[in-house]
Short mmCIF file of C-alpha atoms and ligand atoms in Angstrom, two decimals:
data_model
loop_
_atom_site.label_atom_id
_atom_site.label_comp_id
_atom_site.label_asym_id
_atom_site.label_seq_id
_atom_site.Cartn_x
_atom_site.Cartn_y
_atom_site.Cartn_z
CA MET A 1 24.02 3.62 10.20
CA ARG A 2 25.67 1.93 13.18
CA ASP A 3 28.39 0.54 10.90
CA PHE A 4 28.93 3.98 9.49
CA ASP A 5 29.31 5.40 13.02
CA THR A 6 31.81 2.67 13.97
CA VAL A 7 34.02 3.49 10.98
CA ARG A 8 33.73 7.24 11.62
CA GLN A 9 34.60 6.87 15.31
CA PHE A 10 37.67 4.80 14.51
CA LEU A 11 38.91 7.20 11.84
CA THR A 12 38.44 10.28 14.02
CA GLY A 13 39.59 8.67 17.29
CA SER A 14 43.04 8.90 18.83
CA GLY A 15 43.90 5.26 18.07
CA ILE A 16 44.41 5.95 14.42
CA PHE A 17 47.57 7.97 15.29
CA ALA A 18 49.35 4.71 16.12
CA PHE A 19 49.27 3.96 12.40
CA PHE A 20 50.74 7.37 11.55
CA ASP A 21 53.46 7.04 14.20
CA ALA A 22 54.57 3.62 12.95
CA PRO A 23 56.67 4.86 9.97
CA TRP A 24 58.86 6.86 12.39
CA ALA A 25 59.94 3.76 14.33
CA PRO A 26 62.80 2.78 11.94
CA ILE A 27 64.23 6.33 12.16
CA PHE A 28 64.30 6.21 15.97
CA LEU A 29 65.90 2.77 15.79
CA ALA A 30 68.57 4.03 13.39
CA ILE A 31 69.47 6.84 15.82
CA ILE A 32 69.82 4.31 18.67
CA PHE A 33 72.17 2.29 16.44
CA LEU A 34 74.21 5.44 15.88
CA LEU A 35 74.45 5.96 19.65
CA HIS A 36 75.71 2.43 20.11
CA PRO A 37 75.09 -0.78 18.07
CA MET A 38 74.61 -2.89 21.20
CA LEU A 39 71.70 -0.72 22.34
CA GLY A 40 70.37 -0.81 18.78
CA PHE A 41 70.24 -4.62 18.87
CA ILE A 42 68.48 -4.62 22.23
CA ALA A 43 65.81 -2.24 20.85
CA LEU A 44 65.50 -4.25 17.62
CA ALA A 45 65.03 -7.55 19.47
CA GLY A 46 62.47 -5.93 21.77
CA GLY A 47 60.60 -4.49 18.79
CA GLY A 48 60.55 -7.96 17.21
CA VAL A 49 59.03 -9.51 20.33
CA LEU A 50 56.38 -6.76 20.56
CA LEU A 51 55.52 -7.16 16.88
CA ALA A 52 55.16 -10.92 17.37
CA LEU A 53 52.83 -10.22 20.29
CA ALA A 54 50.79 -7.85 18.10
CA PHE A 55 50.35 -10.59 15.48
CA ALA A 56 49.48 -13.12 18.17
CA ASN A 57 46.88 -10.66 19.47
CA ASN A 58 45.32 -10.43 16.01
CA ALA A 59 45.32 -14.20 15.59
CA VAL A 60 43.61 -14.99 18.88
CA THR A 61 41.05 -12.17 19.00
CA ARG A 62 39.98 -11.72 15.39
CA LYS A 63 37.58 -14.63 15.09
CA PRO A 64 35.57 -14.06 18.28
CA LEU A 65 35.42 -10.28 17.71
CA GLU A 66 34.29 -10.61 14.11
CA ALA A 67 31.67 -13.18 15.07
CA ALA A 68 30.44 -10.94 17.91
CA GLY A 69 30.25 -7.98 15.50
CA ARG A 70 28.22 -9.97 13.00
CA ILE A 71 25.72 -11.22 15.57
CA SER A 72 25.36 -7.84 17.18
CA SER A 73 24.68 -6.13 13.87
CA ALA A 74 22.07 -8.77 13.01
CA LEU A 75 20.54 -8.19 16.45
CA SER A 76 20.21 -4.47 15.99
CA GLY A 77 18.53 -5.12 12.63
CA ALA A 78 16.15 -7.52 14.37
CA ILE A 79 15.36 -4.95 17.04
CA ASP A 80 14.57 -2.32 14.42
CA SER A 81 12.19 -4.68 12.69
CA SER A 82 10.50 -5.74 15.94
CA MET A 83 9.93 -2.07 16.79
CA ARG A 84 8.24 -1.61 13.43
CA ASN A 85 6.12 -4.69 13.99
CA ALA A 86 5.39 -4.04 17.65
CA GLU A 87 1.64 -4.33 17.16
CA VAL A 88 1.89 -7.81 15.68
CA ILE A 89 4.14 -8.89 18.53
CA GLU A 90 1.74 -7.54 21.15
CA ALA A 91 -1.42 -8.83 19.49
CA MET A 92 -0.20 -12.39 19.07
CA GLY A 93 1.64 -12.73 22.37
CA MET A 94 5.06 -13.06 20.76
CA PHE A 95 6.88 -10.80 23.22
CA GLN A 96 8.40 -13.50 25.47
CA ASN A 97 9.56 -15.53 22.48
CA PHE A 98 11.27 -12.50 21.00
CA ARG A 99 12.83 -11.66 24.36
CA HIS A 100 14.24 -15.18 24.79
CA ARG A 101 15.68 -15.19 21.30
CA TRP A 102 17.23 -11.79 21.80
CA ALA A 103 18.66 -12.73 25.22
CA ALA A 104 20.21 -15.93 23.86
CA ARG A 105 21.90 -14.15 20.97
CA GLN A 106 23.00 -11.23 23.13
CA GLY A 107 24.51 -13.85 25.47
CA ASP A 108 26.53 -15.20 22.53
CA VAL A 109 27.82 -11.70 21.79
CA LEU A 110 28.89 -11.16 25.40
CA ARG A 111 30.54 -14.58 25.61
CA LEU A 112 32.54 -14.00 22.42
CA GLN A 113 33.53 -10.53 23.53
CA ALA A 114 34.64 -11.82 26.93
CA GLN A 115 36.66 -14.58 25.25
CA ALA A 116 38.44 -12.01 23.07
CA ALA A 117 38.97 -9.68 26.04
CA ASP A 118 40.52 -12.50 28.12
CA ARG A 119 42.94 -13.39 25.36
CA ALA A 120 43.78 -9.75 24.65
CA GLY A 121 44.36 -9.27 28.41
CA VAL A 122 47.02 -11.99 28.48
CA ILE A 123 48.77 -10.50 25.45
CA MET A 124 48.55 -7.01 26.95
CA GLY A 125 50.19 -8.32 30.15
CA LEU A 126 52.99 -9.94 28.18
CA THR A 127 53.46 -6.71 26.24
CA LYS A 128 53.80 -4.65 29.43
CA TYR A 129 56.25 -7.20 30.83
CA THR A 130 58.34 -7.06 27.64
CA ARG A 131 58.31 -3.26 27.71
CA LEU A 132 59.59 -3.13 31.31
CA LEU A 133 62.21 -5.76 30.60
CA LEU A 134 63.41 -3.80 27.58
CA GLN A 135 63.53 -0.54 29.46
CA THR A 136 65.62 -2.20 32.18
CA ALA A 137 67.92 -3.87 29.64
CA MET A 138 68.36 -0.56 27.86
CA LEU A 139 69.25 1.36 31.03
CA GLY A 140 71.45 -1.50 32.27
CA GLY A 141 73.21 -1.78 28.90
CA GLY A 142 73.68 2.00 28.81
CA ALA A 143 75.11 2.02 32.35
CA TRP A 144 77.53 -0.82 31.46
CA LEU A 145 78.71 1.10 28.38
CA ALA A 146 79.10 4.31 30.45
CA ILE A 147 81.18 2.46 33.06
CA HIS A 148 83.43 1.21 30.26
CA GLU A 149 83.52 4.76 28.96
CA GLN A 150 82.03 3.91 25.60
CA MET A 151 79.06 6.24 26.04
CA SER A 152 78.12 9.35 27.99
CA ALA A 153 75.45 9.37 30.73
CA GLY A 154 73.26 11.68 28.57
CA CYS A 155 73.16 9.02 25.84
CA ILE A 156 71.67 6.50 28.30
CA ILE A 157 68.67 8.76 28.80
CA ALA A 158 68.47 9.62 25.09
CA SER A 159 68.48 6.00 23.97
CA SER A 160 65.89 5.04 26.55
CA VAL A 161 63.55 7.85 25.42
CA LEU A 162 64.12 7.01 21.73
CA MET A 163 63.27 3.37 22.30
CA GLY A 164 60.09 4.37 24.10
CA ARG A 165 59.06 6.42 21.04
CA ALA A 166 60.02 3.70 18.58
CA LEU A 167 58.00 0.98 20.30
CA ALA A 168 54.97 3.02 21.36
CA PRO A 169 53.05 2.52 18.08
CA VAL A 170 53.33 -1.28 18.37
CA GLU A 171 51.99 -1.20 21.89
CA GLN A 172 49.23 1.24 20.93
CA ALA A 173 48.25 -0.92 17.98
CA ILE A 174 47.69 -3.85 20.37
CA GLY A 175 45.54 -1.60 22.56
CA ILE A 176 43.30 -0.41 19.75
CA TRP A 177 43.18 -3.72 17.88
CA LYS A 178 39.61 -4.41 18.97
CA GLN A 179 38.41 -1.07 17.60
CA PHE A 180 40.37 -1.61 14.42
CA LEU A 181 38.80 -5.03 13.81
CA GLY A 182 35.33 -3.67 14.61
CA ALA A 183 35.82 -0.82 12.15
CA ARG A 184 37.13 -3.20 9.51
CA VAL A 185 34.10 -5.51 9.77
CA ALA A 186 31.77 -2.49 9.63
CA TYR A 187 33.62 -1.11 6.62
CA ARG A 188 33.36 -4.39 4.74
CA ARG A 189 29.66 -4.67 5.53
CA LEU A 190 29.04 -1.12 4.27
CA ASN A 191 30.96 -1.86 1.09
CA GLY A 192 28.98 -5.05 0.53
CA LEU A 193 25.73 -3.21 1.11
CA LEU A 194 26.63 -0.42 -1.29
CA ALA A 195 27.73 -2.85 -3.96
CA ALA A 196 24.53 -4.86 -3.59
CA THR A 197 22.01 -2.07 -3.55
CA THR A 198 23.22 0.83 -5.63
CA GLY A 199 24.95 1.39 -8.88
CA ALA A 200 28.23 3.15 -9.22
CA ALA A 201 28.01 6.87 -8.55
CA GLY A 202 25.90 8.63 -11.11
CA ARG A 203 27.53 9.85 -14.23
CA SER A 204 25.50 11.41 -16.97
CA ASN A 205 22.66 13.87 -16.59
CA PRO A 206 20.44 12.96 -19.53
CA PRO A 207 17.39 14.91 -20.72
CA ARG A 208 13.90 13.75 -19.80
CA PRO A 209 13.21 10.44 -21.54
CA ALA A 210 10.17 9.96 -23.77
CA GLY A 211 9.39 6.90 -21.67
CA ALA A 212 10.26 3.78 -23.70
CA ILE A 213 11.42 0.97 -21.38
CA SER A 214 13.34 -2.11 -22.41
CA ALA A 215 14.78 -4.96 -20.41
CA ASP A 216 17.43 -7.10 -22.00
CA GLY A 217 18.18 -10.47 -20.40
CA ILE A 218 17.92 -9.14 -16.84
CA ARG A 219 18.57 -11.36 -13.85
CA ALA A 220 18.30 -10.33 -10.20
CA THR A 221 19.19 -11.93 -6.89
CA PRO A 222 17.82 -10.23 -3.76
CA PRO A 223 20.46 -9.26 -1.18
CA GLY A 224 21.45 -12.19 1.00
CA ARG A 225 19.94 -14.83 -1.30
CA ALA A 226 21.79 -17.41 -3.33
CA THR A 227 19.28 -18.03 -6.11
CA PRO A 228 18.00 -15.36 -8.49
CA SER A 229 14.33 -14.40 -8.22
CA LEU A 230 14.24 -13.23 -11.83
CA SER A 231 16.18 -14.70 -14.70
CA ASP A 232 16.66 -13.92 -18.35
CA LEU A 233 13.83 -11.43 -18.70
CA THR A 234 13.55 -9.58 -21.99
CA PHE A 235 10.74 -7.27 -23.10
CA GLU A 236 10.04 -3.85 -24.52
CA LEU A 237 7.44 -1.25 -23.72
CA GLY A 238 6.79 1.72 -26.00
CA SER A 239 6.57 5.21 -24.58
CA GLY A 240 3.08 6.06 -23.29
CA GLN A 241 2.08 2.38 -23.06
CA VAL A 242 0.48 0.84 -19.99
CA LEU A 243 1.73 -2.61 -18.96
CA GLY A 244 -0.01 -4.78 -16.38
CA ILE A 245 2.00 -7.48 -14.60
CA ILE A 246 0.29 -10.47 -13.01
CA GLY A 247 1.57 -13.71 -11.52
CA PRO A 248 1.49 -15.75 -8.32
CA SER A 249 3.10 -14.68 -5.03
CA GLY A 250 6.87 -14.85 -5.15
CA ALA A 251 6.90 -14.80 -8.95
CA GLY A 252 9.30 -11.86 -8.91
CA LYS A 253 6.88 -9.03 -9.73
CA SER A 254 8.13 -6.66 -7.04
CA THR A 255 11.71 -7.59 -7.91
CA LEU A 256 11.04 -6.54 -11.50
CA ALA A 257 9.49 -3.27 -10.29
CA ARG A 258 12.63 -2.48 -8.27
CA LEU A 259 14.85 -3.18 -11.27
CA LEU A 260 12.74 -1.02 -13.57
CA VAL A 261 13.02 2.01 -11.30
CA GLY A 262 16.72 1.44 -10.62
CA ALA A 263 16.28 0.67 -6.89
CA TRP A 264 18.13 -2.61 -7.47
CA ARG A 265 20.85 -3.30 -9.96
CA PRO A 266 20.48 -6.42 -12.15
CA ASP A 267 23.20 -9.12 -11.76
CA ALA A 268 23.14 -9.47 -15.50
CA GLY A 269 21.41 -7.73 -18.39
CA THR A 270 20.35 -4.13 -18.80
CA VAL A 271 17.31 -1.97 -18.17
CA ARG A 272 17.06 0.94 -20.60
CA PHE A 273 14.97 4.09 -20.81
CA ASP A 274 14.83 5.37 -24.40
CA GLY A 275 17.62 2.94 -25.27
CA SER A 276 20.13 4.11 -22.65
CA ASP A 277 21.25 1.99 -19.70
CA ILE A 278 19.67 3.46 -16.55
CA GLN A 279 22.71 2.50 -14.46
CA SER A 280 24.77 5.03 -16.40
CA TRP A 281 22.43 7.84 -15.33
CA ASP A 282 22.84 10.01 -12.31
CA ALA A 283 20.49 8.43 -9.76
CA GLU A 284 19.10 11.76 -8.50
CA ALA A 285 18.37 13.01 -12.01
CA ARG A 286 16.80 9.71 -12.99
CA GLY A 287 14.57 9.85 -9.92
CA THR A 288 12.89 13.03 -11.14
CA PHE A 289 11.70 11.22 -14.27
CA VAL A 290 10.47 8.20 -12.36
CA GLY A 291 7.47 7.61 -10.13
CA TYR A 292 7.43 4.52 -7.92
CA LEU A 293 4.85 3.23 -5.49
CA PRO A 294 6.38 0.27 -3.62
CA GLN A 295 4.23 -2.63 -2.45
CA ASP A 296 4.46 -1.52 1.19
CA VAL A 297 4.10 2.17 0.54
CA GLU A 298 7.02 3.40 2.70
CA LEU A 299 6.05 6.93 3.68
CA PHE A 300 8.31 8.94 5.99
CA ASP A 301 7.64 10.56 9.34
CA SER A 302 6.75 14.11 8.28
CA THR A 303 3.87 16.07 6.77
CA ILE A 304 1.78 14.90 3.85
CA ALA A 305 3.00 17.84 1.75
CA GLU A 306 6.65 16.93 2.29
CA ASN A 307 6.02 13.28 1.49
CA ILE A 308 4.25 14.14 -1.74
CA ALA A 309 6.99 16.61 -2.70
CA ARG A 310 9.59 13.88 -2.08
CA PHE A 311 11.18 16.11 0.59
CA GLY A 312 12.25 18.65 -2.02
CA THR A 313 11.17 22.28 -2.31
CA LEU A 314 7.60 22.73 -1.08
CA ASP A 315 5.96 24.00 -4.24
CA GLY A 316 2.27 24.21 -3.25
CA GLU A 317 0.96 24.18 -6.80
CA ALA A 318 2.93 21.11 -7.84
CA ILE A 319 1.91 19.28 -4.67
CA VAL A 320 -1.78 20.00 -5.15
CA ALA A 321 -1.49 19.08 -8.85
CA ALA A 322 0.03 15.71 -7.90
CA ALA A 323 -2.66 15.16 -5.26
CA ARG A 324 -5.34 15.95 -7.83
CA ARG A 325 -3.83 13.59 -10.37
CA ALA A 326 -3.94 10.88 -7.73
CA ASP A 327 -7.47 12.05 -6.81
CA VAL A 328 -6.49 12.41 -3.18
CA HIS A 329 -6.84 16.21 -2.80
CA GLU A 330 -10.30 16.12 -1.16
CA LEU A 331 -9.25 13.27 1.11
CA ILE A 332 -6.26 15.30 2.33
CA LEU A 333 -8.39 18.41 2.91
CA ARG A 334 -10.67 16.37 5.17
CA LEU A 335 -7.74 15.54 7.48
CA PRO A 336 -7.33 17.75 10.60
CA GLN A 337 -4.46 19.85 9.26
CA GLY A 338 -4.84 19.20 5.57
CA TYR A 339 -1.53 19.03 3.76
CA ASP A 340 0.34 19.86 6.99
CA THR A 341 -0.98 16.76 8.76
CA SER A 342 1.90 14.87 10.27
CA ILE A 343 1.64 11.24 9.24
CA GLY A 344 3.69 9.64 12.04
CA ARG A 345 6.26 6.90 11.81
CA GLY A 346 5.90 5.01 8.52
CA GLY A 347 2.56 6.78 7.94
CA SER A 348 1.04 5.22 11.06
CA ALA A 349 -1.47 8.08 11.49
CA LEU A 350 -3.13 7.13 8.20
CA SER A 351 -5.21 4.16 7.15
CA GLY A 352 -3.71 1.66 4.72
CA GLY A 353 -5.82 3.00 1.87
CA GLN A 354 -4.92 6.63 2.67
CA ARG A 355 -1.24 5.73 2.71
CA GLN A 356 -1.53 4.08 -0.66
CA ARG A 357 -3.29 7.05 -2.21
CA ILE A 358 -0.73 9.50 -0.82
CA GLY A 359 2.01 7.18 -2.09
CA LEU A 360 0.37 7.41 -5.51
CA ALA A 361 0.42 11.23 -5.32
CA ARG A 362 4.14 11.06 -4.49
CA ALA A 363 4.69 8.74 -7.46
CA VAL A 364 3.03 11.15 -9.93
CA PHE A 365 4.59 14.28 -8.38
CA GLY A 366 6.43 16.37 -10.96
CA ASN A 367 4.89 14.52 -13.94
CA PRO A 368 7.42 11.71 -14.27
CA ALA A 369 7.83 10.08 -17.68
CA ILE A 370 7.71 6.56 -16.23
CA VAL A 371 5.53 5.39 -13.35
CA VAL A 372 5.76 1.96 -11.70
CA LEU A 373 3.00 0.98 -9.29
CA ASP A 374 3.42 -2.19 -7.23
CA GLU A 375 -0.01 -3.45 -6.16
CA PRO A 376 -1.32 0.12 -5.82
CA ASN A 377 -4.85 -1.03 -4.99
CA SER A 378 -4.22 -3.72 -2.40
CA ASN A 379 -5.81 -1.54 0.33
CA LEU A 380 -8.22 0.55 -1.69
CA ASP A 381 -12.00 0.67 -1.39
CA ASP A 382 -14.24 1.18 -4.42
CA ASP A 383 -13.73 4.96 -4.38
CA GLY A 384 -9.99 4.60 -4.10
CA GLU A 385 -9.94 2.09 -6.91
CA ALA A 386 -12.02 4.34 -9.13
CA ALA A 387 -9.59 7.17 -8.34
CA LEU A 388 -6.66 4.95 -9.26
CA VAL A 389 -8.21 3.86 -12.56
CA HIS A 390 -8.92 7.51 -13.31
CA ALA A 391 -5.33 8.49 -12.46
CA VAL A 392 -3.94 5.76 -14.71
CA SER A 393 -6.10 6.75 -17.65
CA GLN A 394 -5.07 10.37 -17.13
CA MET A 395 -1.41 9.36 -17.18
CA LYS A 396 -2.05 7.38 -20.32
CA ALA A 397 -3.69 10.42 -21.91
CA THR A 398 -0.62 12.54 -21.18
CA GLY A 399 1.77 9.97 -22.63
CA THR A 400 3.24 8.65 -19.36
CA THR A 401 4.54 5.09 -19.51
CA VAL A 402 2.94 3.10 -16.71
CA VAL A 403 3.72 -0.33 -15.27
CA ILE A 404 1.11 -1.68 -12.84
CA ILE A 405 1.40 -4.85 -10.82
CA SER A 406 -2.09 -5.90 -9.86
CA HIS A 407 -4.68 -8.63 -10.11
CA ARG A 408 -7.79 -6.49 -10.10
CA PRO A 409 -9.70 -6.67 -13.36
CA SER A 410 -10.81 -3.03 -13.02
CA ILE A 411 -7.27 -1.71 -13.16
CA LEU A 412 -6.13 -4.25 -15.74
CA SER A 413 -8.82 -2.88 -18.04
CA ALA A 414 -6.74 0.31 -18.31
CA THR A 415 -3.66 -1.57 -19.61
CA ASP A 416 -2.52 -2.03 -23.21
CA GLN A 417 -0.36 -5.07 -22.56
CA ILE A 418 -0.19 -7.73 -19.89
CA MET A 419 2.79 -9.78 -18.74
CA VAL A 420 2.33 -13.01 -16.82
CA LEU A 421 5.33 -13.74 -14.59
CA GLU A 422 5.88 -17.17 -13.12
CA ALA A 423 8.86 -18.35 -11.08
CA GLY A 424 10.99 -15.44 -12.21
CA ARG A 425 10.32 -15.84 -15.92
CA ILE A 426 7.87 -14.38 -18.42
CA ARG A 427 5.20 -16.95 -19.18
CA LEU A 428 3.14 -14.77 -21.44
CA ILE A 429 3.29 -11.22 -22.70
CA GLY A 430 1.17 -9.45 -25.27
CA ASP A 431 -2.01 -7.51 -25.91
CA ARG A 432 -4.32 -7.40 -22.95
CA ALA A 433 -7.24 -9.17 -24.64
CA GLU A 434 -5.06 -11.99 -25.98
CA VAL A 435 -3.26 -12.62 -22.71
CA LEU A 436 -6.49 -12.54 -20.71
CA ALA A 437 -8.11 -14.95 -23.15
CA ALA A 438 -5.12 -17.32 -22.94
CA VAL A 439 -5.12 -17.15 -19.15
CA THR A 440 -8.85 -17.82 -19.03
CA ARG A 441 -8.49 -20.78 -21.40
CA SER A 442 -5.77 -22.32 -19.25
CA VAL A 443 -7.97 -21.95 -16.16
CA ILE A 444 -10.86 -23.70 -17.87
CA THR A 445 -8.66 -26.54 -19.09
CA ALA A 446 -7.12 -27.01 -15.65
CA GLY A 447 -10.58 -26.90 -14.09
CA GLU A 448 -12.00 -29.49 -16.48
CA ARG A 449 -9.08 -31.78 -15.90
CA ALA A 450 -9.78 -31.69 -12.20
CA ALA A 451 -13.54 -32.07 -12.73
CA ASP A 452 -13.09 -35.13 -14.96
CA GLN A 453 -11.10 -37.12 -12.40
CA PRO A 454 -13.20 -40.01 -11.08
CA THR A 455 -13.33 -39.79 -7.30
CA GLY A 456 -15.81 -42.46 -6.19
CA ASN A 457 -18.60 -41.45 -3.90
CA GLN A 458 -16.73 -38.86 -1.96
CA ILE A 459 -17.23 -35.17 -2.56
CA ASP A 460 -14.01 -33.94 -4.13
CA PRO A 461 -12.98 -30.39 -3.25
CA ALA A 462 -10.98 -30.03 -6.49
CA ARG A 463 -14.08 -30.93 -8.42
CA GLN A 464 -16.11 -28.33 -6.58
CA ASN A 465 -13.46 -25.68 -7.12
CA ALA A 466 -13.23 -26.42 -10.80
CA ALA A 467 -16.96 -26.17 -11.20
CA ALA A 468 -17.00 -22.90 -9.28
CA THR A 469 -14.18 -21.49 -11.41
CA ARG A 470 -16.03 -22.42 -14.55
CA ASP A 471 -19.18 -20.66 -13.31
CA ARG A 472 -17.25 -17.54 -12.45
CA LEU A 473 -15.46 -17.43 -15.76
CA ALA A 474 -18.73 -17.89 -17.60
CA SER A 475 -19.69 -14.44 -16.37
CA GLY A 476 -16.76 -12.85 -18.20
CA PRO A 477 -13.00 -12.96 -18.38
CA GLY A 478 -12.57 -10.32 -15.72
CA HIS A 479 -12.77 -12.63 -12.72
CA PHE A 480 -9.64 -14.67 -12.70
CA GLU A 481 -7.49 -14.59 -9.60
CA GLN A 482 -3.95 -15.06 -8.54
CA GLN A 483 -4.00 -18.84 -8.16
CA ALA A 484 -5.58 -19.18 -11.56
CA VAL A 485 -2.58 -17.85 -13.45
N1 ATP B 1 14.46 -8.01 0.03
C1 ATP B 1 14.49 -9.30 -0.21
N2 ATP B 1 15.35 -10.12 0.45
C2 ATP B 1 15.40 -11.44 0.22
N3 ATP B 1 14.61 -12.07 -0.65
C3 ATP B 1 13.72 -11.34 -1.34
C4 ATP B 1 13.61 -9.93 -1.16
N4 ATP B 1 12.65 -9.47 -1.99
C5 ATP B 1 12.19 -10.55 -2.65
N5 ATP B 1 12.82 -11.67 -2.27
C6 ATP B 1 12.59 -13.03 -2.81
O1 ATP B 1 12.46 -12.97 -4.20
C7 ATP B 1 11.38 -13.75 -4.67
C8 ATP B 1 10.44 -12.87 -5.47
O2 ATP B 1 9.85 -11.92 -4.60
P1 ATP B 1 8.94 -10.74 -5.11
O3 ATP B 1 8.70 -9.84 -3.96
O4 ATP B 1 9.53 -10.13 -6.31
O5 ATP B 1 7.61 -11.52 -5.49
P2 ATP B 1 6.20 -10.95 -5.92
O6 ATP B 1 5.87 -11.58 -7.23
O7 ATP B 1 6.19 -9.47 -5.85
O8 ATP B 1 5.25 -11.56 -4.81
P3 ATP B 1 3.92 -10.91 -4.16
O9 ATP B 1 2.79 -11.12 -5.12
O10 ATP B 1 3.74 -11.73 -2.94
O11 ATP B 1 4.20 -9.49 -3.87
C9 ATP B 1 10.72 -14.36 -3.46
O12 ATP B 1 11.13 -15.71 -3.39
C10 ATP B 1 11.28 -13.59 -2.29
O13 ATP B 1 11.51 -14.44 -1.21
MG1 MG B 2 5.28 -8.14 -4.72
#
């Protein structure tokens, strides 16, 4: 937002006029030449010196100013995130450490800015000196020509005024160079951000899809990272099917969720709904067919009703219907102001479980054809989990395609297929029973391997773990956990 403001301020400020005035300079110069060639040469030489000074100004101030801009933008990002995580900072006594880090980096910004300002000051001084010298030379030259009766006294004044107008843009450009560079850095950063996070502006407005999803060789690299967190992923999901995704932390599950809903664009490959590339759809239109519950729910500071309605028209019936589908209607009615309860910044007035259930209502609002839920039960109690399972089976009954990232056996029991992701690739995908059986088998084998290692007289933790895993699995395939996959 700050970058956007910087660009806007530059474009609407007075400095920009220097760039519009510049094309007139040659015309003024030509008129001076017409008045007398000697004066023309003086003005031309002066213009050359000023232009050289402008380039010198760019050369000596660009690096420190760009570096200062980069650090200061990173700092404002860091401040935003520390405000969001203020409780963690307070609880674990991290305040002084944050303050020192901030002060050190802010010091760098000030030092770089001062360095650029010093250099620009010298150039500015030289520019003023050149201007005065030129003005004097012009008047002196004019007077000499008048004495020799080659020019009238009026022309002396005219040529001096014309030169002032011709050279003003150069001088102005030096004055606003700092703003210009700042705006340029901000503009580049905005462009980079837009290219990294969104597709090209929406194009087609397709009808509601039936809900078939396919991914064809997709690869994704999170913004600011060099290595992809998902590579070469290909799978298909029929309309109305429910897919569960499991895999260790950092496997790329949330990355896949973002690609499937179009929040991120793949570096390579294509995600399709009903066989058509989702990047070719208008993003707003696509959003009405899609429900998404991100891993950290991301509610907005407003009422529950507005959050569920995705900040669109407040259609009471549709909102209550969504809340009922997510089984959260009664819970909302128990809150002090029901649907009008204000949820505070990031949903801070709600418990983690409440946030997640309201996020689920938002995801199913308007009966989307495709719903992607990223760890929707990480904060839920038994009731919440039962409500979630119920909501998923209801969606399945109405033909909604659902993708759920979760490790809980209860919710996985509602899936048709399961995908096991590992290090950004699909390790297994297929019918739920088959995949669960394969996963269970691999856990037992790994456990036995550890249990069979001779370890002397010492008690081996691996051996204990393996034995415990075996006991747990003996009670049914539903108990595997993240590390087991
Ligand atoms: N916004 C981001 N910026 C930078 N790196 C990211 C971002 N999101 C994900 N990553 C990186 O991509 C990789 C995959 O992350 P992802 O969140 O998809 O994993 P995950 O399987 O959902 O893990 P978890 O079970 O912990 O939620 C990780 O190495 C992570 O560091
Ligand atoms: Mg995740």
